[in-house]
Backbone as numpy.savetxt, mean C-alpha at the origin, in Angstrom:
# Nx Ny Nz CAx CAy CAz Cx Cy Cz
-9.36 12.72 16.13 -10.14 11.49 16.01 -11.39 11.55 16.89
-12.41 10.92 16.43 -13.62 10.80 17.24 -13.37 9.81 18.37
-14.16 9.89 19.41 -13.95 9.00 20.56 -15.03 7.93 20.67
-15.78 7.71 19.58 -16.88 6.77 19.63 -16.42 5.34 19.87
-17.34 4.50 20.33 -17.03 3.11 20.61 -17.54 2.22 19.49
-17.14 0.95 19.53 -17.73 -0.05 18.64 -17.33 0.09 17.21
-16.05 0.16 16.92 -15.61 0.45 15.57 -15.84 -0.68 14.61
-14.99 -1.70 14.63 -15.01 -2.72 13.57 -15.93 -3.86 13.95
-17.24 -3.60 13.95 -18.20 -4.65 14.30 -18.33 -5.64 13.16
-19.09 -6.71 13.43 -19.22 -7.75 12.41 -19.94 -7.27 11.18
-19.71 -7.95 10.08 -20.34 -7.60 8.82 -19.42 -7.90 7.66
-19.96 -7.89 6.47 -19.18 -8.21 5.29 -18.19 -7.09 4.96
-17.28 -7.42 4.07 -16.25 -6.49 3.62 -16.47 -6.23 2.13
-16.44 -4.96 1.73 -16.54 -4.61 0.31 -15.23 -4.00 -0.14
-14.63 -4.58 -1.16 -13.41 -4.05 -1.75 -13.78 -3.40 -3.08
-13.74 -2.08 -3.12 -14.13 -1.33 -4.30 -12.89 -1.08 -5.14
-12.81 -1.77 -6.27 -11.61 -1.70 -7.11 -10.66 -2.82 -6.71
-10.18 -3.54 -7.68 -9.26 -4.64 -7.35 -8.23 -4.77 -8.46
-7.42 -3.72 -8.59 -6.31 -3.76 -9.52 -5.11 -4.41 -8.85
-3.93 -3.90 -9.13 -2.72 -4.52 -8.61 -2.67 -4.47 -7.07
-2.99 -3.31 -6.49 -2.89 -3.21 -5.04 -4.03 -3.94 -4.35
-5.24 -3.84 -4.89 -6.35 -4.57 -4.30 -6.12 -6.06 -4.32
-5.61 -6.56 -5.45 -5.29 -7.98 -5.55 -4.16 -8.36 -4.60
-3.18 -7.47 -4.46 -2.07 -7.74 -3.53 -2.58 -7.87 -2.11
-3.54 -7.04 -1.72 -4.10 -7.14 -0.37 -4.85 -8.46 -0.19
-5.66 -8.83 -1.17 -6.37 -10.11 -1.09 -5.39 -11.27 -1.02
-4.33 -11.20 -1.82 -3.29 -12.24 -1.79 -2.72 -12.37 -0.38
-2.36 -11.21 0.19 -1.74 -11.22 1.50 -2.67 -11.73 2.58
-3.89 -11.23 2.62 -4.84 -11.66 3.66 -5.25 -13.12 3.49
-5.38 -13.57 2.25 -5.77 -14.96 2.01 -4.69 -15.94 2.46
-3.43 -15.55 2.28 -2.32 -16.43 2.62 -1.93 -16.35 4.10
-2.29 -15.25 4.76 -1.85 -15.04 6.14 -2.60 -15.96 7.11
-1.88 -16.42 8.12 -2.48 -17.20 9.21 -2.79 -16.33 10.42
-2.55 -15.03 10.30 -2.82 -14.12 11.40 -4.33 -14.06 11.66
-4.74 -14.07 12.93 -6.17 -14.05 13.25 -6.92 -12.87 12.64
-6.27 -11.69 12.56 -6.94 -10.52 11.99 -7.25 -10.73 10.52
-6.30 -11.30 9.78 -6.51 -11.55 8.35 -7.56 -12.64 8.14
-7.48 -13.70 8.92 -8.44 -14.80 8.78 -9.86 -14.34 9.11
-9.99 -13.51 10.15 -11.29 -12.99 10.52 -11.87 -12.11 9.42
-11.00 -11.29 8.81 -11.47 -10.41 7.74 -12.01 -11.21 6.58
-11.28 -12.21 6.13 -11.70 -13.00 4.97 -12.93 -13.85 5.29
-13.04 -14.29 6.54 -14.18 -15.13 6.93 -15.48 -14.35 7.04
-15.42 -13.03 7.13 -16.62 -12.22 7.18 -17.43 -12.33 5.89
-16.73 -12.61 4.78 -17.34 -12.58 3.47 -16.92 -11.31 2.76
-16.41 -11.44 1.55 -15.87 -10.29 0.83 -16.63 -10.09 -0.48
-17.06 -8.85 -0.70 -17.67 -8.44 -1.96 -16.67 -7.56 -2.70
-16.38 -7.91 -3.94 -15.43 -7.15 -4.74 -16.16 -6.46 -5.89
-15.85 -5.19 -6.10 -16.47 -4.43 -7.19 -15.42 -4.15 -8.25
-15.61 -4.75 -9.43 -14.75 -4.51 -10.58 -15.63 -4.40 -11.82
-15.30 -3.51 -12.74 -16.17 -3.30 -13.90 -16.07 -4.36 -14.98
-14.96 -5.08 -15.03 -14.72 -6.05 -16.09 -15.15 -7.45 -15.66
-16.03 -8.06 -16.43 -16.59 -9.36 -16.05 -15.52 -10.44 -15.97
-14.62 -10.50 -16.94 -13.60 -11.55 -16.94 -12.68 -11.43 -15.73
-12.35 -10.19 -15.37 -11.51 -9.98 -14.19 -12.25 -10.40 -12.94
-13.53 -10.07 -12.87 -14.34 -10.46 -11.72 -14.43 -11.96 -11.56
-14.62 -12.67 -12.67 -14.71 -14.13 -12.62 -13.39 -14.73 -12.14
-12.28 -14.15 -12.60 -10.98 -14.65 -12.16 -10.79 -14.46 -10.66
-11.23 -13.30 -10.15 -11.12 -13.03 -8.71 -12.02 -13.96 -7.90
-13.23 -14.21 -8.42 -14.16 -15.11 -7.72 -13.60 -16.51 -7.61
-12.97 -16.98 -8.67 -12.38 -18.32 -8.66 -11.15 -18.40 -7.76
-10.41 -17.33 -7.72 -9.15 -17.34 -6.98 -9.34 -17.14 -5.48
-10.29 -16.25 -5.11 -10.42 -15.88 -3.70 -11.77 -16.23 -3.08
-12.67 -16.83 -3.84 -14.01 -17.17 -3.35 -14.74 -15.94 -2.82
-14.73 -14.87 -3.61 -15.41 -13.63 -3.25 -16.65 -13.47 -4.12
-17.58 -12.63 -3.63 -18.74 -12.23 -4.43 -18.33 -11.03 -5.29
-18.75 -11.02 -6.54 -18.30 -9.97 -7.45 -19.49 -9.15 -7.94
-19.29 -7.82 -7.99 -20.30 -6.89 -8.50 -19.64 -5.97 -9.52
-20.45 -5.42 -10.40 -19.90 -4.54 -11.44 -19.95 -3.07 -11.07
-20.68 -2.72 -10.00 -20.81 -1.32 -9.61 -20.88 -1.21 -8.09
-20.37 -0.09 -7.57 -20.31 0.10 -6.12 -21.69 0.21 -5.48
-22.70 0.60 -6.24 -24.03 0.71 -5.65 -24.72 -0.63 -5.49
-24.03 -1.73 -5.84 -24.59 -3.07 -5.72 -24.14 -3.81 -4.46
-23.29 -3.20 -3.64 -22.80 -3.91 -2.47 -23.96 -4.13 -1.48
-23.98 -5.25 -0.77 -25.09 -5.56 0.14 -25.14 -4.64 1.34
-26.32 -4.55 1.96 -26.52 -3.62 3.07 -25.80 -4.05 4.34
-25.42 -5.34 4.45 -24.75 -5.78 5.67 -23.23 -5.61 5.61
-22.74 -4.84 4.63 -21.31 -4.52 4.55 -20.96 -3.56 5.69
-19.95 -3.91 6.47 -19.52 -3.08 7.61 -18.18 -2.41 7.36
-17.40 -2.96 6.43 -16.09 -2.41 6.11 -16.02 -2.20 4.60
-15.72 -0.98 4.19 -15.58 -0.65 2.76 -14.14 -0.24 2.51
-13.46 -0.95 1.63 -12.08 -0.62 1.27 -12.08 0.02 -0.11
-11.67 1.28 -0.16 -11.62 2.01 -1.42 -10.24 1.84 -2.03
-10.14 0.97 -3.04 -8.86 0.69 -3.69 -8.88 1.13 -5.14
-9.65 2.19 -5.42 -9.71 2.73 -6.78 -8.62 3.77 -6.96
-8.33 4.10 -8.21 -7.37 5.17 -8.49 -7.93 6.49 -7.99
-7.07 7.41 -7.55 -7.56 8.70 -7.04 -8.50 9.41 -8.01
-8.20 9.30 -9.31 -9.01 9.98 -10.32 -10.43 9.42 -10.42
-10.65 8.21 -9.90 -11.96 7.57 -9.96 -12.81 7.81 -8.71
-12.24 8.45 -7.70 -12.93 8.59 -6.43 -14.25 9.36 -6.57
-14.26 10.42 -7.38 -15.47 11.21 -7.54 -16.58 10.45 -8.26
-16.23 9.39 -8.98 -17.24 8.55 -9.61 -17.80 7.52 -8.63
-16.96 7.03 -7.75 -17.34 5.95 -6.85 -18.14 6.43 -5.65
-17.74 7.54 -5.04 -18.39 7.99 -3.81 -19.90 8.24 -3.98
-20.35 8.89 -5.07 -21.81 9.06 -5.23 -22.55 7.72 -5.33
-21.91 6.70 -5.89 -22.54 5.39 -5.98 -22.69 4.76 -4.60
-21.70 4.96 -3.75 -21.77 4.41 -2.39 -22.85 5.10 -1.57
-23.08 6.37 -1.84 -24.12 7.10 -1.11 -25.48 6.42 -1.30
-25.68 5.77 -2.43 -26.96 5.13 -2.75 -27.18 3.81 -2.01
-26.15 3.30 -1.35 -26.28 2.00 -0.68 -26.69 2.18 0.78
-27.39 1.17 1.32 -27.77 1.22 2.73 -26.56 1.12 3.64
-25.51 0.45 3.15 -24.31 0.30 3.97 -23.71 1.66 4.32
-23.84 2.65 3.41 -23.24 3.96 3.63 -23.92 4.72 4.76
-25.15 4.36 5.10 -25.87 5.07 6.16 -25.80 4.34 7.49
-25.03 3.26 7.55 -24.94 2.45 8.78 -23.59 2.59 9.47
-22.95 3.74 9.30 -21.66 4.03 9.94 -20.60 2.98 9.61
-20.35 2.72 8.32 -19.32 1.74 7.97 -17.92 2.27 8.24
-17.00 1.36 8.43 -15.59 1.72 8.50 -15.08 1.77 7.06
-14.65 2.94 6.61 -14.17 3.11 5.24 -12.65 3.24 5.27
-11.98 2.35 4.57 -10.52 2.34 4.49 -10.14 2.75 3.07
-9.44 3.87 2.93 -9.06 4.35 1.61 -7.57 4.22 1.40
-7.18 3.64 0.26 -5.75 3.55 -0.07 -5.41 4.48 -1.23
-6.33 5.39 -1.57 -6.12 6.30 -2.71 -5.10 7.37 -2.36
-4.03 7.44 -3.11 -2.98 8.43 -2.87 -3.52 9.84 -3.08
-3.19 10.73 -2.15 -3.52 12.13 -2.31 -4.93 12.53 -1.94
-5.81 11.58 -1.64 -7.19 11.90 -1.31 -7.34 12.01 0.20
-7.59 13.21 0.75 -7.70 13.36 2.21 -8.97 12.74 2.75
-8.95 12.42 4.03 -10.13 11.82 4.66 -11.32 12.78 4.63
-11.06 14.09 4.69 -12.15 15.06 4.70 -12.99 14.96 3.43
-12.36 14.67 2.32 -13.09 14.57 1.05 -14.06 13.39 1.07
-13.66 12.30 1.68 -14.52 11.12 1.76 -15.60 11.33 2.82
-15.23 11.97 3.93 -16.19 12.25 4.99 -17.32 13.17 4.52
-16.98 14.12 3.65 -18.01 15.01 3.12 -19.02 14.25 2.27
-18.53 13.27 1.51 -19.42 12.48 0.65 -20.19 11.42 1.44
-19.57 10.87 2.49 -20.18 9.81 3.30 -20.19 10.24 4.76
-21.12 11.11 5.14 -21.11 11.70 6.49 -21.21 10.68 7.62
-21.82 9.53 7.37 -22.00 8.53 8.42 -20.78 7.61 8.58
-19.84 7.69 7.64 -18.71 6.75 7.63 -17.62 7.17 8.60
-16.88 6.19 9.08 -15.67 6.39 9.87 -14.51 6.10 8.94
-13.73 7.14 8.61 -12.76 7.03 7.52 -11.33 6.92 8.05
-10.63 5.93 7.55 -9.22 5.74 7.87 -8.45 5.67 6.54
-7.42 6.46 6.44 -6.60 6.50 5.23 -5.36 5.63 5.42
-5.03 4.88 4.38 -3.93 3.92 4.45 -3.03 4.09 3.22
-1.73 4.02 3.43 -0.79 3.98 2.31 0.04 2.70 2.43
-0.37 1.66 1.69 0.39 0.40 1.69 1.38 0.40 0.52
2.16 -0.65 0.42 2.94 -0.83 -0.82 2.89 -2.30 -1.25
3.31 -2.54 -2.48 3.09 -3.82 -3.14 3.67 -5.04 -2.40
4.81 -4.95 -1.71 5.34 -6.14 -1.05 4.43 -6.76 0.02
3.33 -6.10 0.37 2.43 -6.73 1.34 1.82 -8.03 0.82
1.84 -8.21 -0.51 1.29 -9.45 -1.09 2.10 -10.67 -0.68
3.35 -10.46 -0.24 4.19 -11.57 0.21 4.57 -11.39 1.68
3.75 -10.62 2.41 3.98 -10.46 3.84 5.11 -9.54 4.21
5.56 -8.68 3.28 6.69 -7.79 3.53 6.33 -6.33 3.26
5.08 -5.98 3.48 4.64 -4.62 3.19 5.15 -3.60 4.18
5.13 -2.35 3.74 5.39 -1.20 4.61 4.18 -0.29 4.47
3.38 -0.20 5.53 2.09 0.49 5.47 2.01 1.53 6.56
1.33 2.63 6.24 1.08 3.68 7.23 -0.41 3.97 7.26
-0.93 4.19 8.47 -2.37 4.37 8.71 -2.61 5.70 9.38
-3.63 6.44 8.91 -4.00 7.71 9.53 -5.51 7.79 9.64
-6.02 8.06 10.83 -7.46 8.15 11.05 -7.96 9.55 10.75
-9.13 9.63 10.11 -9.78 10.91 9.90 -10.51 11.35 11.15
-11.15 12.53 11.08 -11.84 13.09 12.24 -13.01 12.24 12.68
-13.59 11.49 11.75 -14.77 10.68 12.08 -14.42 9.32 12.69
-13.16 8.94 12.62 -12.74 7.61 13.09 -12.26 7.67 14.53
-12.38 6.55 15.22 -11.93 6.46 16.61 -10.52 5.88 16.68
-9.92 5.97 17.86 -8.63 5.33 18.07 -8.73 3.83 17.82
-9.86 3.26 18.21 -10.08 1.83 18.02 -10.08 1.47 16.54
-10.69 2.34 15.72 -10.69 2.12 14.28 -9.26 2.08 13.73
-8.46 3.06 14.15 -7.08 3.13 13.66 -6.28 1.90 14.07
-6.46 1.46 15.31 -5.74 0.27 15.79 -6.19 -0.97 15.02
-7.50 -1.08 14.78 -8.02 -2.22 14.03 -7.43 -2.28 12.63
-7.45 -1.15 11.91 -6.92 -1.11 10.55 -5.42 -1.37 10.55
-4.72 -0.80 11.53 -3.28 -1.03 11.62 -2.99 -2.52 11.79
-3.84 -3.21 12.57 -3.67 -4.65 12.76 -3.87 -5.43 11.47
-4.81 -4.98 10.63 -5.05 -5.67 9.36 -3.82 -5.63 8.46
-3.10 -4.52 8.50 -1.94 -4.38 7.63 -0.65 -4.84 8.31
-0.65 -4.86 9.65 0.54 -5.36 10.36 0.75 -6.84 10.10
-0.32 -7.58 9.78 -0.14 -9.00 9.49 0.36 -9.22 8.07
0.58 -8.13 7.32 1.12 -8.22 5.95 2.49 -7.55 5.86
3.12 -7.34 7.00 4.42 -6.68 7.03 4.49 -5.75 8.21
5.08 -4.57 8.05 5.14 -3.56 9.10 4.06 -2.51 8.82
3.41 -2.02 9.88 2.40 -0.99 9.74 2.53 -0.01 10.89
2.32 1.28 10.60 2.53 2.34 11.57 1.35 3.32 11.53
0.99 3.87 12.69 -0.05 4.88 12.76 0.61 6.26 12.83
0.18 7.16 11.95 0.74 8.51 11.90 -0.40 9.52 11.80
-0.04 10.81 11.85 -1.00 11.88 11.57 -1.15 12.01 10.05
-2.32 12.45 9.63 -2.60 12.46 8.20 -1.70 13.40 7.41
-1.20 14.46 8.04 -0.36 15.39 7.28 0.98 14.78 6.86
1.27 13.56 7.31 2.50 12.88 6.89 2.27 11.92 5.70
1.02 11.77 5.29 0.71 10.73 4.32 1.31 10.96 2.93
1.38 12.21 2.48 1.95 12.45 1.15 3.43 12.07 1.11
4.14 12.36 2.20 5.56 11.98 2.25 5.72 10.47 2.29
4.82 9.79 3.00 4.84 8.33 3.04 4.59 7.76 1.65
3.60 8.32 0.95 3.30 7.89 -0.41 4.54 8.01 -1.29
5.25 9.12 -1.15 6.43 9.37 -1.98 7.59 8.46 -1.64
7.71 8.07 -0.37 8.83 7.22 0.06 8.54 5.74 -0.12
7.63 5.20 0.68 7.41 3.75 0.65 6.36 3.31 -0.35
5.38 4.19 -0.63 4.37 3.82 -1.62 4.98 3.52 -2.98
5.83 4.42 -3.43 6.51 4.22 -4.71 7.87 3.55 -4.58
8.31 3.32 -3.33 9.65 2.78 -3.09 9.99 1.52 -3.84
9.08 0.52 -3.92 9.43 -0.68 -4.67 9.84 -0.41 -6.11
9.20 0.58 -6.74 9.56 0.93 -8.12 10.94 1.58 -8.16
11.26 2.42 -7.15 12.57 3.07 -7.14 13.69 2.04 -7.00
13.52 1.12 -6.05 14.55 0.11 -5.83 14.68 -0.82 -7.03
13.54 -1.16 -7.64 13.58 -2.01 -8.83 14.30 -1.30 -9.98
14.07 0.00 -10.10 14.74 0.75 -11.17 16.24 0.82 -10.92
16.65 1.02 -9.66 18.08 1.02 -9.35 18.68 -0.33 -9.72
17.96 -1.41 -9.39 18.46 -2.74 -9.75 18.57 -2.90 -11.27
17.58 -2.36 -12.00 17.65 -2.38 -13.47 18.90 -1.64 -13.96
19.15 -0.47 -13.39 20.31 0.34 -13.80 21.62 -0.38 -13.52
21.70 -1.04 -12.36 22.91 -1.78 -12.03 23.11 -2.96 -12.97
22.01 -3.64 -13.30 22.12 -4.77 -14.23 22.58 -4.28 -15.61
22.03 -3.15 -16.05 22.43 -2.60 -17.35 23.91 -2.22 -17.35
24.37 -1.68 -16.22 25.79 -1.33 -16.11 26.66 -2.58 -16.19
26.21 -3.66 -15.55 26.95 -4.92 -15.62 27.00 -5.46 -17.04
25.89 -5.34 -17.77 25.86 -5.78 -19.17 26.87 -5.00 -20.00
26.92 -3.69 -19.77 27.86 -2.86 -20.53 29.31 -3.24 -20.24
29.54 -3.83 -19.07 30.91 -4.26 -18.73 31.17 -5.69 -19.16
30.24 -6.29 -19.91 30.50 -7.59 -20.50 29.78 -8.77 -19.89
28.96 -8.56 -18.86 28.23 -9.68 -18.27 27.10 -10.12 -19.18
26.82 -11.42 -19.15 25.65 -11.94 -19.85 24.41 -11.24 -19.29
23.47 -10.80 -20.16 22.30 -10.07 -19.67 21.50 -10.82 -18.61
21.28 -12.12 -18.82 20.52 -12.90 -17.84 21.25 -12.98 -16.51
22.56 -13.15 -16.56 23.36 -13.20 -15.33 23.33 -11.86 -14.62
23.45 -10.77 -15.37 23.45 -9.44 -14.76 22.14 -9.17 -14.05
21.01 -9.53 -14.68 19.71 -9.31 -14.06 19.51 -10.22 -12.85
19.99 -11.48 -12.95 19.86 -12.40 -11.82 20.67 -11.92 -10.62
21.88 -11.45 -10.86 22.71 -10.94 -9.77 22.11 -9.70 -9.13
21.59 -8.81 -9.98 21.01 -7.59 -9.45 19.76 -7.88 -8.65
18.90 -8.77 -9.17 17.65 -9.12 -8.49 17.93 -9.78 -7.14
18.86 -10.73 -7.12 19.14 -11.45 -5.87 19.84 -10.55 -4.86
20.67 -9.62 -5.35 21.33 -8.68 -4.45 20.32 -7.77 -3.77
19.31 -7.33 -4.53 18.25 -6.50 -3.96 17.47 -7.29 -2.91
17.06 -8.50 -3.26 16.29 -9.32 -2.32 17.12 -9.69 -1.09
18.39 -10.04 -1.30 19.24 -10.43 -0.19 19.53 -9.29 0.76
19.70 -8.10 0.22 19.95 -6.94 1.07 18.75 -6.67 1.97
17.55 -6.77 1.39 16.34 -6.60 2.20 16.25 -7.63 3.29
16.60 -8.88 2.97 16.54 -9.95 3.96 17.53 -9.71 5.09
18.72 -9.24 4.76 19.72 -8.95 5.80 19.21 -7.85 6.72
18.65 -6.80 6.14 18.13 -5.71 6.96 17.03 -6.19 7.91
16.17 -7.06 7.41 15.06 -7.54 8.23 15.54 -8.45 9.35
16.54 -9.29 9.07 16.94 -10.32 10.03 18.06 -9.91 10.97
18.90 -8.97 10.52 20.09 -8.65 11.31 19.87 -7.55 12.33
18.89 -6.68 12.07 18.69 -5.54 12.96 19.64 -4.39 12.68
20.47 -4.52 11.65 21.37 -3.43 11.28 20.59 -2.24 10.76
21.08 -1.04 11.03 20.50 0.15 10.41 20.96 0.22 8.97
20.34 1.08 8.18 20.76 1.26 6.79 22.23 1.68 6.73
22.60 2.63 7.56 23.98 3.11 7.56 24.95 2.00 7.97
24.58 1.24 9.00 25.46 0.16 9.46 25.66 -0.89 8.38
24.59 -1.24 7.66 24.76 -2.22 6.59 25.66 -1.67 5.49
25.42 -0.41 5.11 26.25 0.20 4.05 27.72 0.18 4.46
28.01 0.58 5.68 29.41 0.64 6.11 30.03 -0.75 6.22
29.20 -1.75 6.56 29.74 -3.09 6.74 30.23 -3.70 5.42
29.70 -3.22 4.30 30.09 -3.74 2.99 31.34 -3.03 2.44
31.63 -1.87 3.02 32.73 -1.04 2.49 34.04 -1.32 3.23
35.08 -1.63 2.47 36.44 -1.73 3.01 37.19 -0.46 2.67
38.00 0.05 3.58 38.77 1.27 3.30 39.59 1.11 2.02
39.43 2.04 1.11 40.18 2.00 -0.14 39.69 0.95 -1.12
38.54 0.32 -0.83 38.06 -0.77 -1.67 37.16 -0.33 -2.82
36.68 -1.33 -3.57 35.89 -1.06 -4.77 34.50 -0.49 -4.45
33.88 -0.99 -3.38 32.53 -0.52 -3.04 32.55 0.94 -2.63
33.55 1.31 -1.84 33.67 2.71 -1.42 33.93 3.61 -2.62
34.74 3.13 -3.57 34.99 3.90 -4.79 33.69 4.11 -5.56
32.87 3.05 -5.64 31.59 3.16 -6.34 30.66 4.16 -5.65
30.55 4.08 -4.32 29.67 4.98 -3.59 30.14 6.43 -3.70
31.46 6.64 -3.68 31.99 8.00 -3.85 31.60 8.56 -5.22
31.69 7.71 -6.25 31.34 8.14 -7.60 29.84 8.45 -7.70
29.00 7.60 -7.08 27.56 7.84 -7.08 27.22 9.13 -6.36
27.91 9.39 -5.23 27.67 10.60 -4.47 28.02 11.83 -5.30
29.15 11.79 -5.98 29.56 12.91 -6.82 28.63 13.11 -8.01
28.02 12.02 -8.46 27.08 12.11 -9.58 25.70 12.62 -9.15
25.49 12.77 -7.83 24.25 13.37 -7.34 23.19 12.40 -6.90
23.57 11.23 -6.41 22.60 10.22 -6.00 21.61 10.77 -4.97
22.10 11.49 -3.96 21.21 12.01 -2.92 20.23 13.02 -3.50
20.71 13.86 -4.41 19.83 14.85 -5.04 18.79 14.19 -5.92
19.18 13.11 -6.59 18.23 12.38 -7.43 17.10 11.80 -6.58
17.46 11.19 -5.46 16.44 10.61 -4.57 15.52 11.69 -4.02
16.09 12.81 -3.61 15.29 13.91 -3.07 14.35 14.48 -4.13
14.84 14.56 -5.36 14.01 15.09 -6.44 12.82 14.17 -6.71
13.07 12.87 -6.67 11.99 11.91 -6.90 10.93 11.98 -5.83
11.34 11.98 -4.56 10.38 12.06 -3.46 9.61 13.38 -3.52
10.31 14.47 -3.83 9.65 15.77 -3.93 8.62 15.81 -5.03
8.94 15.21 -6.17 8.00 15.19 -7.30 6.76 14.38 -6.96
6.94 13.28 -6.25 5.80 12.45 -5.86 4.89 13.19 -4.89
5.47 13.96 -3.97 4.67 14.74 -3.02 3.86 15.80 -3.75
4.48 16.48 -4.70 3.78 17.50 -5.48 2.60 16.88 -6.21
2.81 15.70 -6.81 1.74 15.04 -7.55 0.61 14.60 -6.61
0.96 14.13 -5.42 -0.06 13.73 -4.45 -0.93 14.91 -4.07
-0.33 16.08 -3.89 -1.09 17.27 -3.55 -1.98 17.70 -4.71
-1.51 17.51 -5.94 -2.33 17.82 -7.10 -3.57 16.92 -7.15
-3.41 15.66 -6.79 -4.53 14.73 -6.80 -5.59 15.09 -5.78
-5.20 15.76 -4.70 -6.14 16.08 -3.65 -6.96 17.33 -3.95
-6.55 18.08 -4.97 -7.24 19.35 -5.27 -8.38 19.13 -6.27
């Protein structure tokens, strides 16, 4: 990390791309009473989206300024959040180079999976780049986010960005070489847990439960388990063991899942996600 001073100075915020994750971040920051979130939104936010109808909806919902292209962001932008898909990064970075904001040492926060900070630093030499891997639950204040500073960013930059995401759940600072594994675990984790809940609901239906009841039970069990983990302080292992009675039905189910390869399935999924993240960076 660089040791420069004066990281997150005043200025507007530009959010480049506002799909599901970009909207989730705006949802979270808009609803949060945390001083870091309130300060961010009060700076003034410019959102860049290509679709006019989507932009109008965002303007009405969040009171943001909307632009159709990244080269239209105002020169007083001090923080640029890159929330575009990794495949779009090579289209967006040249547009940012054309803006005055890019030459004023902006703090650039990228949430693009698989894109290293070096790639952004090469395109925007004056920028201080911090890479972030959030996940969707941050929209309701329950996110799991990891932050890694590039060579151009200071410790202060990393702490500032970590604070922005800590008010939307839990956030941790790590070295960048851990980011692909984070992407594979918590970035995609909500989809994995939701799929497991889908599978359990389908199994309940096959055993004769009403479909709506099976889905409601599965959904609430997933949400309730998360709430217990957050409030009780139990470890994952402790919670699992607390539900199991010797010789009981839950232990029988877990034994069957283990024999069916549950651990191998999870490892295969995380491994595949890491491979794909590395492909995106090349």
